[in-house]
CSV table of C-alpha atoms and ligand atoms in Angstrom, one decimal:
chain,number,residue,atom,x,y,z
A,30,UNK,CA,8.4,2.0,7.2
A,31,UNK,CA,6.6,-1.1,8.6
A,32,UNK,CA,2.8,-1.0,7.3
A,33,UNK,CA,0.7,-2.2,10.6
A,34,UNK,CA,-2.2,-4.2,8.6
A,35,UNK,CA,-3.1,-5.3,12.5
A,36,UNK,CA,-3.6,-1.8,13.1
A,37,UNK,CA,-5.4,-0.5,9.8
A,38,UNK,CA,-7.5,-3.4,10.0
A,39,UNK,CA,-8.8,-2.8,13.1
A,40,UNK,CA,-9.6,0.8,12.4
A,41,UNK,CA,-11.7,-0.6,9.3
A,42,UNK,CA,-13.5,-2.8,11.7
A,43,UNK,CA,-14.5,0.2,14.0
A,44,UNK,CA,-15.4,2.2,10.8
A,45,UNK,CA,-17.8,-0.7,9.8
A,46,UNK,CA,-19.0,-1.2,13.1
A,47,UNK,CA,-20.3,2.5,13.0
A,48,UNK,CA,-21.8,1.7,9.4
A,49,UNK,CA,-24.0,-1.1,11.1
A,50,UNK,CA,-25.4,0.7,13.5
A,51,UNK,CA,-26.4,3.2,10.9
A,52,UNK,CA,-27.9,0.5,8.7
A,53,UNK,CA,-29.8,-1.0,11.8
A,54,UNK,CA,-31.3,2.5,12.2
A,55,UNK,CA,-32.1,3.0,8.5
A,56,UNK,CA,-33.3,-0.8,7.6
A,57,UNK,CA,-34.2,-2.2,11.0
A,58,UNK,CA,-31.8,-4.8,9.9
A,59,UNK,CA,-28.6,-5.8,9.9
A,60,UNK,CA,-26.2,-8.3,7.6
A,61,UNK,CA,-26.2,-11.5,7.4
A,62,UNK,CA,-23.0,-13.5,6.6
A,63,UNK,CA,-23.1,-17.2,5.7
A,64,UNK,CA,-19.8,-19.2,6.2
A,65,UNK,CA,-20.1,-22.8,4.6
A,66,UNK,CA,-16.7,-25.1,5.6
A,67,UNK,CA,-16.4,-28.5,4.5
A,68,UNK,CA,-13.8,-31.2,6.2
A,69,UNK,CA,-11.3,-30.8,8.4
A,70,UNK,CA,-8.4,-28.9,6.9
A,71,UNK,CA,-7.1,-27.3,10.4
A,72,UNK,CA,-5.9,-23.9,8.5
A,73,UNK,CA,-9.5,-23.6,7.0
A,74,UNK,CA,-11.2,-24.3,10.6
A,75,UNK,CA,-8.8,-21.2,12.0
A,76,UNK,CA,-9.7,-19.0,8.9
A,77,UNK,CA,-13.9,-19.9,9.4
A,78,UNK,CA,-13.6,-19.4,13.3
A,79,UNK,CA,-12.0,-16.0,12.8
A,80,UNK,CA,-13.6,-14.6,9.6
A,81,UNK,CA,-17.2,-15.6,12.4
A,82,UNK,CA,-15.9,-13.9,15.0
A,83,UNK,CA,-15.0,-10.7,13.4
A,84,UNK,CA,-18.1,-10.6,11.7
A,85,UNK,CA,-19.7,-11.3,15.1
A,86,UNK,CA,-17.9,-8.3,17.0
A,87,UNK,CA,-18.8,-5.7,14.6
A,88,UNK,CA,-22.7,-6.6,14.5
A,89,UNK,CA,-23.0,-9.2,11.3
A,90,UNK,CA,-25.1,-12.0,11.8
A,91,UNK,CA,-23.1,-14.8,10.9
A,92,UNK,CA,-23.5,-18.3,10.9
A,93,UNK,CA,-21.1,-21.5,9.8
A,94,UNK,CA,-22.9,-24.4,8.0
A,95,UNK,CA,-20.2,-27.4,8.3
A,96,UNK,CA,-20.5,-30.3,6.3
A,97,UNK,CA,-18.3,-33.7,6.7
A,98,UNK,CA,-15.5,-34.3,4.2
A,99,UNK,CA,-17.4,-36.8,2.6
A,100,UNK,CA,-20.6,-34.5,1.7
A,101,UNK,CA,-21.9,-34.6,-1.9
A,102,UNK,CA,-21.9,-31.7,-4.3
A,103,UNK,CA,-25.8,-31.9,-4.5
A,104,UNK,CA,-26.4,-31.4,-0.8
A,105,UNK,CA,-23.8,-27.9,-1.0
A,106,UNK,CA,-25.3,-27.1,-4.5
A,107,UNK,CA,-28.9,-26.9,-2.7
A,108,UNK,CA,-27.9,-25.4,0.4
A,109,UNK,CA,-26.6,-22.3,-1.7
A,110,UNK,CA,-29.3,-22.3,-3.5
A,111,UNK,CA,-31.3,-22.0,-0.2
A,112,UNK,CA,-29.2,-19.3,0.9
A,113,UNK,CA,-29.2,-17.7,-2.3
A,114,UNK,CA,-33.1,-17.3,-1.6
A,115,UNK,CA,-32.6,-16.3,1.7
A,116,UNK,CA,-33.4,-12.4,2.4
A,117,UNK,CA,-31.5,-12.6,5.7
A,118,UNK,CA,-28.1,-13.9,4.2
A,119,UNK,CA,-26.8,-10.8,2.4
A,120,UNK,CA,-23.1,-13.0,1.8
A,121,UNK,CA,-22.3,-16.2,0.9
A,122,UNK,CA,-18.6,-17.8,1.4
A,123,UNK,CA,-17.9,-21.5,1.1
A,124,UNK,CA,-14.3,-22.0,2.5
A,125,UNK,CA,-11.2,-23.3,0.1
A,126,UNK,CA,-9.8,-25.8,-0.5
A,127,UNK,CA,-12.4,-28.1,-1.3
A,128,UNK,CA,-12.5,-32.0,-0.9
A,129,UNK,CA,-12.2,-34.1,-4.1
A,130,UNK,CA,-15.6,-34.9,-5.2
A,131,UNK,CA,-16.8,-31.1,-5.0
A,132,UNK,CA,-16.3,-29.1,-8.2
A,133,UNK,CA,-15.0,-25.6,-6.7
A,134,UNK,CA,-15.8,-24.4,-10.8
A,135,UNK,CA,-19.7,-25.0,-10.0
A,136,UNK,CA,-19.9,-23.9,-6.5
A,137,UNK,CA,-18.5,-20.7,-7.4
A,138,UNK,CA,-21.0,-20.4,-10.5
A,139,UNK,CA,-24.1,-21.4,-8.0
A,140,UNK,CA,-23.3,-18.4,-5.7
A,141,UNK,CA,-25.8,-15.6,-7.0
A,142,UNK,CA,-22.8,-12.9,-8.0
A,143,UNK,CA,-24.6,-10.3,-5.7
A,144,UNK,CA,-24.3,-12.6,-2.5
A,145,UNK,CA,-20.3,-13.5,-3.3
A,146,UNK,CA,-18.3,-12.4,-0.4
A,147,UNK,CA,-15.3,-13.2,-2.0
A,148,UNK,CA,-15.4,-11.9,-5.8
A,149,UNK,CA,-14.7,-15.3,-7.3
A,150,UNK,CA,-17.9,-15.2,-9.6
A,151,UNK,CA,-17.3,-15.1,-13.2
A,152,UNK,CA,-19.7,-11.9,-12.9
A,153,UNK,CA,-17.9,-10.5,-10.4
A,154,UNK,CA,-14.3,-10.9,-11.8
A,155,UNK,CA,-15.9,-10.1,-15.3
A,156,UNK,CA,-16.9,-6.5,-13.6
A,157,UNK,CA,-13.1,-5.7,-12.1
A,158,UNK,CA,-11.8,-6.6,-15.1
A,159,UNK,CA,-14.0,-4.2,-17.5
A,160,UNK,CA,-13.6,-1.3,-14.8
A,161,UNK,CA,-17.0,-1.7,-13.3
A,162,UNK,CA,-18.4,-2.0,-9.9
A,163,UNK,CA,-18.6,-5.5,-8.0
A,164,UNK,CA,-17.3,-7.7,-5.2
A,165,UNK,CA,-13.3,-7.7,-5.4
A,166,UNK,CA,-11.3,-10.6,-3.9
A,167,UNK,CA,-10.8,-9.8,-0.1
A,168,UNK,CA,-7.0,-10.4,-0.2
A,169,UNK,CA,-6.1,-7.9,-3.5
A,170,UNK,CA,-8.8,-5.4,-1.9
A,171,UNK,CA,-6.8,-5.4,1.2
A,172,UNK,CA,-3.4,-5.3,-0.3
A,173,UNK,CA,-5.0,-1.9,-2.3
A,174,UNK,CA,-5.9,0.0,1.1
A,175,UNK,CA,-2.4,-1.0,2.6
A,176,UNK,CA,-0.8,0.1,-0.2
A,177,UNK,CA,-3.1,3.4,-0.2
A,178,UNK,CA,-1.9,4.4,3.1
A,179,UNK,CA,1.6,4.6,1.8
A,180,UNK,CA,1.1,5.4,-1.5
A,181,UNK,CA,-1.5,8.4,-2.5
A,182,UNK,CA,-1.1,8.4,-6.0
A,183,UNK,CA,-0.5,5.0,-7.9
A,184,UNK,CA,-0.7,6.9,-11.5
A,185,UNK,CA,2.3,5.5,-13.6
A,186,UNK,CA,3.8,3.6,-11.1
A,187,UNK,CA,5.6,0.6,-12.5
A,188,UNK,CA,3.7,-2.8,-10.5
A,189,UNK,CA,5.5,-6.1,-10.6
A,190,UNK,CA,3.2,-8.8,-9.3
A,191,UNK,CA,4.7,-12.0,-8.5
A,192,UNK,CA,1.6,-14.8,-8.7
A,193,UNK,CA,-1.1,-15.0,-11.1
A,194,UNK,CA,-3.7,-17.1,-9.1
A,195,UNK,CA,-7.2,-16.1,-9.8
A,196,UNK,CA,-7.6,-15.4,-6.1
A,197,UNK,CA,-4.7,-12.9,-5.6
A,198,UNK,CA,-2.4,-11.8,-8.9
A,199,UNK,CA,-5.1,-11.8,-11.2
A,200,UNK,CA,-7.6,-9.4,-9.7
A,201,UNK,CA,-4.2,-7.5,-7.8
A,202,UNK,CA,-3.7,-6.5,-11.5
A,203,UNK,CA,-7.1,-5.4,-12.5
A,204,UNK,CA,-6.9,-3.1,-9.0
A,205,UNK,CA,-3.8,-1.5,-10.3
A,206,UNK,CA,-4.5,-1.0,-14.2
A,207,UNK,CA,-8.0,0.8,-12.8
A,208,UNK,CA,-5.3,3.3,-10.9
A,209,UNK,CA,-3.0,3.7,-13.7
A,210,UNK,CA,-0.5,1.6,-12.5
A,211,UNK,CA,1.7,0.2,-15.4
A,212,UNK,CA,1.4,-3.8,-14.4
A,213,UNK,CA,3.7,-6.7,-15.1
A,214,UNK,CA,2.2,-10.3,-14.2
A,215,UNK,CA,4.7,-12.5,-13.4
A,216,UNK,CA,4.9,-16.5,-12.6
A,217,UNK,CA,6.2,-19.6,-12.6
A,218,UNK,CA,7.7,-19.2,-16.0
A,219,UNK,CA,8.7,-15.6,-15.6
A,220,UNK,CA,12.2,-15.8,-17.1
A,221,UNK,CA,14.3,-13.5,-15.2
A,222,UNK,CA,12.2,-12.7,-12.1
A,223,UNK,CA,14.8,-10.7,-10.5
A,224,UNK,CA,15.3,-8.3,-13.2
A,225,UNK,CA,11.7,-7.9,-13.6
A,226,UNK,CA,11.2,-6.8,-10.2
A,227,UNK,CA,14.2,-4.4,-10.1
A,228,UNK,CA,12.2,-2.3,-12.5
A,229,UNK,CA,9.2,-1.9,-10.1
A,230,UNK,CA,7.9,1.0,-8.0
A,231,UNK,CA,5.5,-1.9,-6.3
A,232,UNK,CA,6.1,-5.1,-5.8
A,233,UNK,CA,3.0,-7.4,-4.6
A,234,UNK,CA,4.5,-11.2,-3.8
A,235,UNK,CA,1.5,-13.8,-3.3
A,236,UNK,CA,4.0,-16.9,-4.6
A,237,UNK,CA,3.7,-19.4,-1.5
A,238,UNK,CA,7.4,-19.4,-1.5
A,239,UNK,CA,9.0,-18.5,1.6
A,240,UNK,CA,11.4,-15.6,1.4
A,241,UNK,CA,11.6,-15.2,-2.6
A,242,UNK,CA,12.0,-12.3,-2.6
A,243,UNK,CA,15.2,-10.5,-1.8
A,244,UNK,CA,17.0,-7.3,-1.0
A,245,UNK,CA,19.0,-6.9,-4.4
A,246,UNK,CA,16.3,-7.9,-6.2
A,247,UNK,CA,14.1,-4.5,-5.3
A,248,UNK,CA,14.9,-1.0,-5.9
A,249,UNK,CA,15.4,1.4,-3.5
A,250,UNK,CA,12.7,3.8,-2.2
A,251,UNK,CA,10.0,0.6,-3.5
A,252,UNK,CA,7.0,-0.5,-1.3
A,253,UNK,CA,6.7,-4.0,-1.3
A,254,UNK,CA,3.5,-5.9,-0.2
A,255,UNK,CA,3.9,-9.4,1.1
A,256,UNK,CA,1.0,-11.8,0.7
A,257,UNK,CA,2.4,-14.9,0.9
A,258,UNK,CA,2.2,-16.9,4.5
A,259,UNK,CA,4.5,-19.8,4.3
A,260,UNK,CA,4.5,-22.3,7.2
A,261,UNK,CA,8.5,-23.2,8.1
A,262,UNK,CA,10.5,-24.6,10.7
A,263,UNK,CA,10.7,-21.2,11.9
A,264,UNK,CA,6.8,-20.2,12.0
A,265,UNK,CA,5.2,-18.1,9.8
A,266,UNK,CA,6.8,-16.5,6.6
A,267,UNK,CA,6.2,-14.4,3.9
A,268,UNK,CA,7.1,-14.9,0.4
A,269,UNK,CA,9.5,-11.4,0.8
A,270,UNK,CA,13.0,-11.8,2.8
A,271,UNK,CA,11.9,-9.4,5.5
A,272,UNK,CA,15.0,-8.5,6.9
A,273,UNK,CA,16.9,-7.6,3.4
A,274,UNK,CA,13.7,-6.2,1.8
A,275,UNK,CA,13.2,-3.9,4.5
A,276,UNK,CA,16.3,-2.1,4.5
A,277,UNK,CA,15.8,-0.9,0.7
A,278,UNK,CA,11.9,-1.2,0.9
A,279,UNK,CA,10.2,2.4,1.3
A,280,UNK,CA,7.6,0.7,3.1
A,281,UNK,CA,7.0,-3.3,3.4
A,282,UNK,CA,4.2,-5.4,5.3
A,283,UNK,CA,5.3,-8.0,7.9
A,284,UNK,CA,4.0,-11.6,8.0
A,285,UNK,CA,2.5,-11.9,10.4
A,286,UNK,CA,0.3,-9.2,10.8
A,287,UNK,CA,0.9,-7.6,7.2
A,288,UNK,CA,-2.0,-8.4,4.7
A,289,UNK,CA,-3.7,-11.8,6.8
A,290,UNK,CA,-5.9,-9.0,9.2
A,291,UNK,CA,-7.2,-6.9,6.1
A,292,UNK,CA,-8.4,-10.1,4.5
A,293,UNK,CA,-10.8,-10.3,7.1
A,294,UNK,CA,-11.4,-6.6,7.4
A,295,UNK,CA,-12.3,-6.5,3.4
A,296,UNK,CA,-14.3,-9.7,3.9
A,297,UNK,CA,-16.9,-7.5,6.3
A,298,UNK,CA,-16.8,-4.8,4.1
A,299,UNK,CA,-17.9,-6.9,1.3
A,300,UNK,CA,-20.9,-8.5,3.2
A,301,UNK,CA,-21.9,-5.0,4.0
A,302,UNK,CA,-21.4,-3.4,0.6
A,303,UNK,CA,-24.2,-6.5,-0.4
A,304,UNK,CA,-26.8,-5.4,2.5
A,305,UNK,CA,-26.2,-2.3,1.1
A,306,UNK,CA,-27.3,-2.8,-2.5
A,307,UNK,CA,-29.6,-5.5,-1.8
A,308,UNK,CA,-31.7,-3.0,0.4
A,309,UNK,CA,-31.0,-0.1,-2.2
B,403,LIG,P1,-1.3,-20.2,-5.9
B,403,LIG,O1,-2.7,-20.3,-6.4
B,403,LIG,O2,-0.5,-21.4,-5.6
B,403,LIG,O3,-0.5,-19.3,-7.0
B,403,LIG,C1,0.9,-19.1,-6.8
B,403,LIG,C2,1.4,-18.3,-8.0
B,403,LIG,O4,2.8,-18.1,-7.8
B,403,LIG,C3,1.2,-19.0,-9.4
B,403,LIG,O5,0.7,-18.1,-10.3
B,403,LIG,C4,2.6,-19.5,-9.7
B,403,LIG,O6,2.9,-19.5,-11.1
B,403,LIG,C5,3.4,-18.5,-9.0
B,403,LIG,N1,4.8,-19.0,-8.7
B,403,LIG,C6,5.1,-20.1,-8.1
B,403,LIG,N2,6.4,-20.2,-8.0
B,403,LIG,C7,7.0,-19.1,-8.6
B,403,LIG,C8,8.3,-18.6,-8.8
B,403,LIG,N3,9.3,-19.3,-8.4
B,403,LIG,N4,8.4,-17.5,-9.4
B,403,LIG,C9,7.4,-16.7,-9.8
B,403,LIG,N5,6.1,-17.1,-9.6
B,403,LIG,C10,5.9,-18.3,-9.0
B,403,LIG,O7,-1.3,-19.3,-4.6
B,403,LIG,P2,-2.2,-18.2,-4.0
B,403,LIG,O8,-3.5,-18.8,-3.6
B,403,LIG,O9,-2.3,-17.0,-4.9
B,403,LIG,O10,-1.4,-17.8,-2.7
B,403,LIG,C11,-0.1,-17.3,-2.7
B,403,LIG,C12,0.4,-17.1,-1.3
B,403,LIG,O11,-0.5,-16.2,-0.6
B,403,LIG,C13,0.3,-18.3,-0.4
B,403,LIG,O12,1.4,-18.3,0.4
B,403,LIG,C14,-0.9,-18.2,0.3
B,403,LIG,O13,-0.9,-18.9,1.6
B,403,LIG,C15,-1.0,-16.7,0.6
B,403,LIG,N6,-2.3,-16.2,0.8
B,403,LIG,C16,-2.4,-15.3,1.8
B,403,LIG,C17,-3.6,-14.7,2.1
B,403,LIG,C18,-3.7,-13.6,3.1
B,403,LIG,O14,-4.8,-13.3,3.6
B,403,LIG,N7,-2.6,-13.0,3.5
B,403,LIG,C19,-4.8,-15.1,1.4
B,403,LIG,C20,-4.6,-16.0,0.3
B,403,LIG,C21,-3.4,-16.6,0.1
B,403,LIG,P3,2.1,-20.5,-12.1
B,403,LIG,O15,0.8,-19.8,-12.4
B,403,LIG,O16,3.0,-20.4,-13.3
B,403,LIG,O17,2.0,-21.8,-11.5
């Protein structure tokens, strides 16, 4: 089984479109979504242009603040803080990577934890980790609902995660512990990689290594959740060999059009899940 994450995705969107209108009714508001992108990295300029747009057809206000490459940390630092203030902007987002001279460490730490979008806030990861509720990562948070769809009851399923990045493996594993999941981390210095993710009822791969992953190196019946997206002389790629995977995989996300369209998805979510407890 192919999981559609273009089409699950999209029914999200549609499910939080109808939750803005509801809010508009109840608050005579809606959210606000703040988008801050610094340089000219032409993958980050696609990722801003889409995250606006989406937010844009389902009824968020959103708005990019672009600063040139050669901006200084004080000018971002006071801009957030700005926002931070700002009773409009319910989410906050400034787009990685980030040029040289800008500590990512403090930017992070200057977004108030109940305006970060993307769950990088020592607060927020601080709350996933100790079971409690805040703003997840939109990439874990999207691999979780895929996985849902194919897989009602996680309790005592064996995970192998492949990536420990405090953007996708690390909060991937708190998602999973909270369901019961038994979770192996694994990395660059995993010793027998293979082995480890024979053993696993789940495999989630966010490596950056095109086509890692391969057919005797997953169990049969396993689902198998690709995150990686590799550029290569043959377009996009996953960090999972597709074509082997998928002939043992239970059920397997595609890249393109696996996990990239939930990331989004979870990212609107998020900015409405802060309009909603701001205006609780
Ligand atoms: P990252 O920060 O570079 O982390 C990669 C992780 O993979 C590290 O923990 C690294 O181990 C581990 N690793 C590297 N080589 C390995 C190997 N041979 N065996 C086992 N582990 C290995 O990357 P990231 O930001 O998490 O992103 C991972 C992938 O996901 C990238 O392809 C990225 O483009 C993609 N991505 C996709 C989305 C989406 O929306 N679909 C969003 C974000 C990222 P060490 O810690 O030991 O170095």
């Amino acid at each position: 089984m192919i999981i559609d994450g273009k089409k699950i995705a999209e029914e999200l969107r549609e499910e939080l479109k109808k939750k803005i209108i509801e809010l508009k009714a109840t608050y005579k508001s809606v959210p606000g979504l703040t988008v801050i992108l610094i340089g000219e990295d032409p993958a980050s300029k696609i990722y801003v242009k889409n995250k606006q747009k989406y937010a844009k057809d389902i009824g968020i206000n959103s708005e990019i603040i672009k600063y040139q490459e050669s901006v200084d940390e004080k000018t971002v630092l006071d801009k957030i803080s700005k926002l931070n203030n700002d009773k409009k902007i319910s989410g906050i987002l400034v787009q990685l990577p980030l040029p040289k001279q800008i500590n990512k460490k403090k930017i992070i730490d200057a977004i108030l934890p109940e305006k970060d979008v993307d769950g990088f806030h020592p607060v927020n990861v601080g709350n996933l980790s100790s079971g409690y509720e805040g703003k997840v990562p939109c990439t874990p948070l999207g691999c979780y609902l895929l996985l849902r769809k194919v897989e009602k009851d996680l309790k005592g399923k064996h995970a192998v995660i492949i990536g420990r990045s405090n953007l996708n493996g690390k909060p991937m594993a708190q998602l999973l512990l909270k369901e019961n999941c038994t979770v192996t981390i694994t990395h660059s210095k995993t010793k027998d990689l293979k082995n480890e993710c024979k053993r696993a009822d789940i495999i989630i791969a966010a490596v950056g290594q095109p086509k890692l992953v391969k057919g005797d190196w997953v169990k049969k019946g396993a689902v198998v959740i690709d995150v990686g997206i590799n550029k290569t002389a043959n377009g996009l790629e996953g960090d999972v060999d597709f074509e082997e995977v998928s002939k043992v995989a239970k059920a397997i996300t595609p890249v393109p059009g696996g996990v990239g369209p939930m990331t989004i998805a979870c990212l609107l979510s998020n900015t409405i899940e802060c309009f909603k407890r701001a205006n609780s």
